[in-house]
Amino acid sequence: RALKCTDIMLAASIAAALAALSVARPAVIGSEASRQALAHIHHTSSPHRRAALHAGLLSASLCFPPLAARAATITGDVGRKCTTASTPSATTVTCQGYGLAGGRVRSCAADEACLSTSAISNPSKFAPPWSPISAQEAADAARAWRSVAAAVAEEPGLRIVEQDDGGRYLRATGPSAVPTDGTDDVEFVLRDDGGVRLLYRSATRQSVFLYPLQQPVSNQQSHIDRLPAIR
């Protein structure tokens, strides 16, 4: 992308003018749909129309990549089991970023609606670990863990889908605020190395990108509100 889109558009216009003098060959464009469209134009249109449409499609493909590609790139889906679904007006990127890494909950992607004790490099998504409120729980990690599991089980809208009492880890799911048919993953892991503390992560699997925006619809506040309610 060394050239700006204005440079590409100018080059495409010049190419169109030159190609109008003869039959232009179909341009090479990234998507199969674009190649099929060009093939149809090449066989059914006049040389002048072919040249203009070839240039227009070429410049558009270079300057305006598909929204799905932009969304997946922004969300950083590598290794997060992401899938992308698109409509004419929006793209939804669904990622399953839950699970422990090195005994800790994972961090948050840059454009993910998420709050995590591991998001140290992203202040807007970072939350500090919790310490037990009572002296009894501070002195007894097993007792503290039972309190955590009970609090999550009693939280309206959440359902525990994974619980490892030996490793003191659990994951619950619940409906997301955005999109309304999406899923939130809420995770907790209790550590007792140098003091009892609870690590946690709350994140929405789906990120919704509305065309032509390159940032997802905001959903951060729902996680900020949920966690204190559990505590």
PDB file of C-alpha atoms in Angstrom:
ATOM      1  CA  ARG A   1       0.000   0.000   0.000  1.00  0.00           C
ATOM      2  CA  ALA A   2       2.847   2.396  -0.829  1.00  0.00           C
ATOM      3  CA  LEU A   3       0.513   4.342  -3.127  1.00  0.00           C
ATOM      4  CA  LYS A   4      -2.400   6.373  -1.866  1.00  0.00           C
ATOM      5  CA  CYS A   5      -5.876   5.615  -3.157  1.00  0.00           C
ATOM      6  CA  THR A   6      -5.861   8.891  -5.086  1.00  0.00           C
ATOM      7  CA  ASP A   7      -2.740   7.705  -6.952  1.00  0.00           C
ATOM      8  CA  ILE A   8      -4.386   4.372  -7.686  1.00  0.00           C
ATOM      9  CA  MET A   9      -7.555   6.018  -8.948  1.00  0.00           C
ATOM     10  CA  LEU A  10      -5.514   8.285 -11.260  1.00  0.00           C
ATOM     11  CA  ALA A  11      -3.547   5.331 -12.578  1.00  0.00           C
ATOM     12  CA  ALA A  12      -6.788   3.432 -13.156  1.00  0.00           C
ATOM     13  CA  SER A  13      -8.234   6.356 -15.123  1.00  0.00           C
ATOM     14  CA  ILE A  14      -5.163   6.505 -17.348  1.00  0.00           C
ATOM     15  CA  ALA A  15      -5.329   2.754 -17.850  1.00  0.00           C
ATOM     16  CA  ALA A  16      -8.978   3.081 -18.847  1.00  0.00           C
ATOM     17  CA  ALA A  17      -8.174   5.687 -21.445  1.00  0.00           C
ATOM     18  CA  LEU A  18      -5.406   3.574 -22.942  1.00  0.00           C
ATOM     19  CA  ALA A  19      -7.437   0.390 -22.821  1.00  0.00           C
ATOM     20  CA  ALA A  20     -10.307   2.055 -24.685  1.00  0.00           C
ATOM     21  CA  LEU A  21      -8.157   1.991 -27.815  1.00  0.00           C
ATOM     22  CA  SER A  22      -8.188  -1.803 -27.779  1.00  0.00           C
ATOM     23  CA  VAL A  23      -9.852  -4.698 -26.007  1.00  0.00           C
ATOM     24  CA  ALA A  24      -8.526  -4.815 -22.462  1.00  0.00           C
ATOM     25  CA  ARG A  25      -7.928  -8.102 -20.735  1.00  0.00           C
ATOM     26  CA  PRO A  26      -9.666  -8.695 -17.406  1.00  0.00           C
ATOM     27  CA  ALA A  27      -7.682  -7.213 -14.527  1.00  0.00           C
ATOM     28  CA  VAL A  28      -6.440  -9.414 -11.723  1.00  0.00           C
ATOM     29  CA  ILE A  29      -8.556  -8.769  -8.655  1.00  0.00           C
ATOM     30  CA  GLY A  30      -8.463 -10.538  -5.317  1.00  0.00           C
ATOM     31  CA  SER A  31     -11.939 -12.076  -5.009  1.00  0.00           C
ATOM     32  CA  GLU A  32     -13.509 -14.774  -7.137  1.00  0.00           C
ATOM     33  CA  ALA A  33     -16.707 -12.695  -7.414  1.00  0.00           C
ATOM     34  CA  SER A  34     -14.714  -9.792  -8.887  1.00  0.00           C
ATOM     35  CA  ARG A  35     -13.029 -12.066 -11.419  1.00  0.00           C
ATOM     36  CA  GLN A  36     -16.372 -13.511 -12.507  1.00  0.00           C
ATOM     37  CA  ALA A  37     -17.862 -10.039 -12.842  1.00  0.00           C
ATOM     38  CA  LEU A  38     -14.953  -8.894 -14.987  1.00  0.00           C
ATOM     39  CA  ALA A  39     -15.211 -11.966 -17.184  1.00  0.00           C
ATOM     40  CA  HIS A  40     -18.893 -11.217 -17.796  1.00  0.00           C
ATOM     41  CA  ILE A  41     -18.115  -7.572 -18.617  1.00  0.00           C
ATOM     42  CA  HIS A  42     -15.303  -8.584 -20.934  1.00  0.00           C
ATOM     43  CA  HIS A  43     -17.530 -10.823 -23.053  1.00  0.00           C
ATOM     44  CA  THR A  44     -20.732  -8.757 -23.142  1.00  0.00           C
ATOM     45  CA  SER A  45     -19.699  -5.083 -23.197  1.00  0.00           C
ATOM     46  CA  SER A  46     -18.195  -2.683 -25.696  1.00  0.00           C
ATOM     47  CA  PRO A  47     -14.446  -1.986 -25.497  1.00  0.00           C
ATOM     48  CA  HIS A  48     -15.024   1.474 -23.993  1.00  0.00           C
ATOM     49  CA  ARG A  49     -17.383   0.160 -21.315  1.00  0.00           C
ATOM     50  CA  ARG A  50     -15.070  -2.763 -20.574  1.00  0.00           C
ATOM     51  CA  ALA A  51     -12.105  -0.466 -20.070  1.00  0.00           C
ATOM     52  CA  ALA A  52     -13.955   1.882 -17.729  1.00  0.00           C
ATOM     53  CA  LEU A  53     -15.434  -0.902 -15.612  1.00  0.00           C
ATOM     54  CA  HIS A  54     -12.150  -2.794 -15.451  1.00  0.00           C
ATOM     55  CA  ALA A  55     -10.393   0.289 -14.141  1.00  0.00           C
ATOM     56  CA  GLY A  56     -13.148   1.071 -11.664  1.00  0.00           C
ATOM     57  CA  LEU A  57     -13.227  -2.427 -10.212  1.00  0.00           C
ATOM     58  CA  LEU A  58      -9.454  -2.567 -10.039  1.00  0.00           C
ATOM     59  CA  SER A  59      -9.168   0.715  -8.153  1.00  0.00           C
ATOM     60  CA  ALA A  60     -12.038  -0.192  -5.820  1.00  0.00           C
ATOM     61  CA  SER A  61     -10.500  -3.553  -4.991  1.00  0.00           C
ATOM     62  CA  LEU A  62      -7.176  -1.939  -4.149  1.00  0.00           C
ATOM     63  CA  CYS A  63      -8.523   1.005  -2.176  1.00  0.00           C
ATOM     64  CA  PHE A  64     -11.471  -0.589  -0.410  1.00  0.00           C
ATOM     65  CA  PRO A  65     -10.826  -4.158   0.780  1.00  0.00           C
ATOM     66  CA  PRO A  66     -13.849  -6.178   1.916  1.00  0.00           C
ATOM     67  CA  LEU A  67     -15.211  -5.232   5.318  1.00  0.00           C
ATOM     68  CA  ALA A  68     -14.859  -8.806   6.534  1.00  0.00           C
ATOM     69  CA  ALA A  69     -11.138  -8.767   5.822  1.00  0.00           C
ATOM     70  CA  ARG A  70     -10.714  -5.443   7.613  1.00  0.00           C
ATOM     71  CA  ALA A  71     -12.716  -6.622  10.626  1.00  0.00           C
ATOM     72  CA  ALA A  72     -10.795  -9.865  11.001  1.00  0.00           C
ATOM     73  CA  THR A  73      -7.498  -8.012  10.762  1.00  0.00           C
ATOM     74  CA  ILE A  74      -8.540  -5.406  13.325  1.00  0.00           C
ATOM     75  CA  THR A  75      -9.732  -7.999  15.801  1.00  0.00           C
ATOM     76  CA  GLY A  76      -6.501  -9.980  15.570  1.00  0.00           C
ATOM     77  CA  ASP A  77      -8.077 -13.388  15.112  1.00  0.00           C
ATOM     78  CA  VAL A  78      -4.872 -15.409  14.762  1.00  0.00           C
ATOM     79  CA  GLY A  79      -4.925 -18.266  17.281  1.00  0.00           C
ATOM     80  CA  ARG A  80      -8.264 -17.193  18.775  1.00  0.00           C
ATOM     81  CA  LYS A  81     -10.485 -19.532  16.748  1.00  0.00           C
ATOM     82  CA  CYS A  82     -12.243 -16.659  14.992  1.00  0.00           C
ATOM     83  CA  THR A  83     -14.906 -16.904  12.310  1.00  0.00           C
ATOM     84  CA  THR A  84     -16.438 -14.117  10.247  1.00  0.00           C
ATOM     85  CA  ALA A  85     -20.022 -13.687   9.016  1.00  0.00           C
ATOM     86  CA  SER A  86     -21.064 -10.767   6.827  1.00  0.00           C
ATOM     87  CA  THR A  87     -24.238  -9.104   5.599  1.00  0.00           C
ATOM     88  CA  PRO A  88     -24.469  -6.070   3.284  1.00  0.00           C
ATOM     89  CA  SER A  89     -24.517  -3.765   6.328  1.00  0.00           C
ATOM     90  CA  ALA A  90     -22.372  -5.449   8.979  1.00  0.00           C
ATOM     91  CA  THR A  91     -19.682  -8.004   9.715  1.00  0.00           C
ATOM     92  CA  THR A  92     -19.648 -10.079  12.895  1.00  0.00           C
ATOM     93  CA  VAL A  93     -16.348 -11.587  14.004  1.00  0.00           C
ATOM     94  CA  THR A  94     -16.787 -14.377  16.570  1.00  0.00           C
ATOM     95  CA  CYS A  95     -13.747 -15.422  18.611  1.00  0.00           C
ATOM     96  CA  GLN A  96     -13.316 -17.945  21.400  1.00  0.00           C
ATOM     97  CA  GLY A  97     -10.528 -16.326  23.391  1.00  0.00           C
ATOM     98  CA  TYR A  98     -11.320 -17.938  26.723  1.00  0.00           C
ATOM     99  CA  GLY A  99      -9.129 -20.413  28.588  1.00  0.00           C
ATOM    100  CA  LEU A 100      -6.028 -20.175  30.759  1.00  0.00           C
ATOM    101  CA  ALA A 101      -2.538 -19.297  29.586  1.00  0.00           C
ATOM    102  CA  GLY A 102       0.224 -20.064  32.045  1.00  0.00           C
ATOM    103  CA  GLY A 103      -2.271 -20.440  34.875  1.00  0.00           C
ATOM    104  CA  ARG A 104      -3.779 -17.019  34.253  1.00  0.00           C
ATOM    105  CA  VAL A 105      -6.788 -15.739  32.355  1.00  0.00           C
ATOM    106  CA  ARG A 106      -5.980 -14.307  28.959  1.00  0.00           C
ATOM    107  CA  SER A 107      -5.647 -10.647  28.079  1.00  0.00           C
ATOM    108  CA  CYS A 108      -8.018  -8.717  25.779  1.00  0.00           C
ATOM    109  CA  ALA A 109      -7.688  -8.020  22.070  1.00  0.00           C
ATOM    110  CA  ALA A 110      -7.510  -4.340  21.136  1.00  0.00           C
ATOM    111  CA  ASP A 111     -11.031  -4.186  19.701  1.00  0.00           C
ATOM    112  CA  GLU A 112     -12.652  -6.811  21.920  1.00  0.00           C
ATOM    113  CA  ALA A 113     -15.341  -5.907  24.459  1.00  0.00           C
ATOM    114  CA  CYS A 114     -13.467  -7.305  27.430  1.00  0.00           C
ATOM    115  CA  LEU A 115     -12.218  -6.725  30.961  1.00  0.00           C
ATOM    116  CA  SER A 116      -9.334  -8.790  32.326  1.00  0.00           C
ATOM    117  CA  THR A 117      -6.828  -8.842  35.156  1.00  0.00           C
ATOM    118  CA  SER A 118      -4.242  -9.802  32.520  1.00  0.00           C
ATOM    119  CA  ALA A 119      -4.819  -6.786  30.232  1.00  0.00           C
ATOM    120  CA  ILE A 120      -1.900  -4.938  31.801  1.00  0.00           C
ATOM    121  CA  SER A 121      -0.875  -3.221  28.547  1.00  0.00           C
ATOM    122  CA  ASN A 122      -4.391  -1.909  27.880  1.00  0.00           C
ATOM    123  CA  PRO A 123      -5.565   0.342  30.741  1.00  0.00           C
ATOM    124  CA  SER A 124      -9.123   0.669  29.444  1.00  0.00           C
ATOM    125  CA  LYS A 125      -9.557  -3.121  29.641  1.00  0.00           C
ATOM    126  CA  PHE A 126      -7.520  -3.827  32.766  1.00  0.00           C
ATOM    127  CA  ALA A 127      -9.045  -4.590  36.163  1.00  0.00           C
ATOM    128  CA  PRO A 128      -7.078  -5.398  39.327  1.00  0.00           C
ATOM    129  CA  PRO A 129      -7.318  -8.826  40.993  1.00  0.00           C
ATOM    130  CA  TRP A 130      -9.738  -9.197  43.889  1.00  0.00           C
ATOM    131  CA  SER A 131      -8.672 -10.025  47.424  1.00  0.00           C
ATOM    132  CA  PRO A 132     -10.971 -11.838  49.870  1.00  0.00           C
ATOM    133  CA  ILE A 133     -13.234  -9.535  51.855  1.00  0.00           C
ATOM    134  CA  SER A 134     -13.236 -11.648  55.025  1.00  0.00           C
ATOM    135  CA  ALA A 135     -10.245 -12.702  57.101  1.00  0.00           C
ATOM    136  CA  GLN A 136     -11.501 -16.298  57.084  1.00  0.00           C
ATOM    137  CA  GLU A 137     -11.397 -16.478  53.270  1.00  0.00           C
ATOM    138  CA  ALA A 138      -8.038 -14.713  53.140  1.00  0.00           C
ATOM    139  CA  ALA A 139      -6.641 -17.494  55.341  1.00  0.00           C
ATOM    140  CA  ASP A 140      -8.426 -20.360  53.581  1.00  0.00           C
ATOM    141  CA  ALA A 141      -8.192 -20.539  49.767  1.00  0.00           C
ATOM    142  CA  ALA A 142     -10.616 -23.479  49.545  1.00  0.00           C
ATOM    143  CA  ARG A 143     -13.236 -21.522  51.469  1.00  0.00           C
ATOM    144  CA  ALA A 144     -12.655 -18.470  49.284  1.00  0.00           C
ATOM    145  CA  TRP A 145     -13.123 -20.587  46.152  1.00  0.00           C
ATOM    146  CA  ARG A 146     -16.407 -21.997  47.374  1.00  0.00           C
ATOM    147  CA  SER A 147     -17.654 -18.430  47.866  1.00  0.00           C
ATOM    148  CA  VAL A 148     -16.636 -17.500  44.319  1.00  0.00           C
ATOM    149  CA  ALA A 149     -18.392 -20.509  42.789  1.00  0.00           C
ATOM    150  CA  ALA A 150     -21.549 -19.828  44.799  1.00  0.00           C
ATOM    151  CA  ALA A 151     -21.603 -16.146  43.797  1.00  0.00           C
ATOM    152  CA  VAL A 152     -21.279 -16.972  40.087  1.00  0.00           C
ATOM    153  CA  ALA A 153     -23.952 -19.674  40.317  1.00  0.00           C
ATOM    154  CA  GLU A 154     -26.350 -17.185  41.902  1.00  0.00           C
ATOM    155  CA  GLU A 155     -25.700 -14.398  39.383  1.00  0.00           C
ATOM    156  CA  PRO A 156     -28.790 -13.915  37.146  1.00  0.00           C
ATOM    157  CA  GLY A 157     -28.141 -14.655  33.483  1.00  0.00           C
ATOM    158  CA  LEU A 158     -24.950 -16.647  34.018  1.00  0.00           C
ATOM    159  CA  ARG A 159     -24.591 -20.401  33.694  1.00  0.00           C
ATOM    160  CA  ILE A 160     -21.460 -22.276  34.763  1.00  0.00           C
ATOM    161  CA  VAL A 161     -20.299 -24.433  31.843  1.00  0.00           C
ATOM    162  CA  GLU A 162     -16.851 -25.418  33.091  1.00  0.00           C
ATOM    163  CA  GLN A 163     -15.631 -25.843  36.669  1.00  0.00           C
ATOM    164  CA  ASP A 164     -12.383 -27.320  37.951  1.00  0.00           C
ATOM    165  CA  ASP A 165     -12.385 -27.204  41.740  1.00  0.00           C
ATOM    166  CA  GLY A 166      -8.942 -28.784  41.892  1.00  0.00           C
ATOM    167  CA  GLY A 167      -7.451 -26.045  39.741  1.00  0.00           C
ATOM    168  CA  ARG A 168      -9.901 -23.475  41.141  1.00  0.00           C
ATOM    169  CA  TYR A 169     -11.023 -22.342  37.694  1.00  0.00           C
ATOM    170  CA  LEU A 170     -14.503 -21.839  36.302  1.00  0.00           C
ATOM    171  CA  ARG A 171     -16.106 -20.382  33.221  1.00  0.00           C
ATOM    172  CA  ALA A 172     -19.680 -19.214  32.894  1.00  0.00           C
ATOM    173  CA  THR A 173     -21.587 -17.962  29.869  1.00  0.00           C
ATOM    174  CA  GLY A 174     -24.381 -15.450  29.529  1.00  0.00           C
ATOM    175  CA  PRO A 175     -26.134 -13.291  26.934  1.00  0.00           C
ATOM    176  CA  SER A 176     -24.205 -10.296  25.674  1.00  0.00           C
ATOM    177  CA  ALA A 177     -25.491  -6.731  25.470  1.00  0.00           C
ATOM    178  CA  VAL A 178     -24.162  -6.284  21.913  1.00  0.00           C
ATOM    179  CA  PRO A 179     -25.164  -8.205  19.915  1.00  0.00           C
ATOM    180  CA  THR A 180     -28.284  -9.228  21.810  1.00  0.00           C
ATOM    181  CA  ASP A 181     -27.982 -12.787  20.492  1.00  0.00           C
ATOM    182  CA  GLY A 182     -24.279 -12.999  21.339  1.00  0.00           C
ATOM    183  CA  THR A 183     -22.429 -14.744  24.149  1.00  0.00           C
ATOM    184  CA  ASP A 184     -20.266 -13.501  26.995  1.00  0.00           C
ATOM    185  CA  ASP A 185     -17.643 -15.692  28.654  1.00  0.00           C
ATOM    186  CA  VAL A 186     -16.886 -14.921  32.314  1.00  0.00           C
ATOM    187  CA  GLU A 187     -13.876 -16.676  33.841  1.00  0.00           C
ATOM    188  CA  PHE A 188     -12.376 -16.869  37.313  1.00  0.00           C
ATOM    189  CA  VAL A 189      -9.237 -18.523  38.636  1.00  0.00           C
ATOM    190  CA  LEU A 190      -8.144 -18.371  42.273  1.00  0.00           C
ATOM    191  CA  ARG A 191      -4.426 -18.134  43.002  1.00  0.00           C
ATOM    192  CA  ASP A 192      -2.784 -18.746  46.364  1.00  0.00           C
ATOM    193  CA  ASP A 193       0.871 -17.968  45.729  1.00  0.00           C
ATOM    194  CA  GLY A 194       1.877 -15.152  48.022  1.00  0.00           C
ATOM    195  CA  GLY A 195      -1.675 -14.451  49.153  1.00  0.00           C
ATOM    196  CA  VAL A 196      -5.175 -15.393  48.027  1.00  0.00           C
ATOM    197  CA  ARG A 197      -6.310 -13.399  45.010  1.00  0.00           C
ATOM    198  CA  LEU A 198      -8.912 -13.873  42.306  1.00  0.00           C
ATOM    199  CA  LEU A 199      -8.075 -13.369  38.630  1.00  0.00           C
ATOM    200  CA  TYR A 200     -10.954 -12.884  36.202  1.00  0.00           C
ATOM    201  CA  ARG A 201     -11.921 -12.104  32.641  1.00  0.00           C
ATOM    202  CA  SER A 202     -15.253 -11.102  31.105  1.00  0.00           C
ATOM    203  CA  ALA A 203     -15.456 -10.866  27.305  1.00  0.00           C
ATOM    204  CA  THR A 204     -17.975 -10.909  24.465  1.00  0.00           C
ATOM    205  CA  ARG A 205     -17.247 -13.466  21.753  1.00  0.00           C
ATOM    206  CA  GLN A 206     -18.787 -11.361  18.989  1.00  0.00           C
ATOM    207  CA  SER A 207     -17.453  -8.051  17.663  1.00  0.00           C
ATOM    208  CA  VAL A 208     -19.910  -6.263  15.343  1.00  0.00           C
ATOM    209  CA  PHE A 209     -18.520  -3.957  12.658  1.00  0.00           C
ATOM    210  CA  LEU A 210     -21.089  -1.757  10.908  1.00  0.00           C
ATOM    211  CA  TYR A 211     -20.172  -0.669   7.389  1.00  0.00           C
ATOM    212  CA  PRO A 212     -18.109   1.448   6.749  1.00  0.00           C
ATOM    213  CA  LEU A 213     -16.792   1.737  10.317  1.00  0.00           C
ATOM    214  CA  GLN A 214     -13.567  -0.088  11.148  1.00  0.00           C
ATOM    215  CA  GLN A 215     -14.212  -0.168  14.899  1.00  0.00           C
ATOM    216  CA  PRO A 216     -16.742  -2.518  16.510  1.00  0.00           C
ATOM    217  CA  VAL A 217     -19.922  -1.338  18.200  1.00  0.00           C
ATOM    218  CA  SER A 218     -19.061  -0.464  21.804  1.00  0.00           C
ATOM    219  CA  ASN A 219     -19.983  -3.034  24.447  1.00  0.00           C
ATOM    220  CA  GLN A 220     -17.390  -2.403  27.140  1.00  0.00           C
ATOM    221  CA  GLN A 221     -19.712  -1.007  29.796  1.00  0.00           C
ATOM    222  CA  SER A 222     -21.647  -4.263  30.159  1.00  0.00           C
ATOM    223  CA  HIS A 223     -18.532  -5.992  31.502  1.00  0.00           C
ATOM    224  CA  ILE A 224     -17.683  -3.107  33.797  1.00  0.00           C
ATOM    225  CA  ASP A 225     -21.169  -3.366  35.307  1.00  0.00           C
ATOM    226  CA  ARG A 226     -21.336  -7.165  35.581  1.00  0.00           C
ATOM    227  CA  LEU A 227     -18.199  -7.929  37.588  1.00  0.00           C
ATOM    228  CA  PRO A 228     -18.907  -5.717  40.643  1.00  0.00           C
ATOM    229  CA  ALA A 229     -22.373  -7.319  40.831  1.00  0.00           C
ATOM    230  CA  ILE A 230     -20.724 -10.746  41.208  1.00  0.00           C
ATOM    231  CA  ARG A 231     -18.268  -9.472  43.786  1.00  0.00           C
TER     232      ARG A 231
END
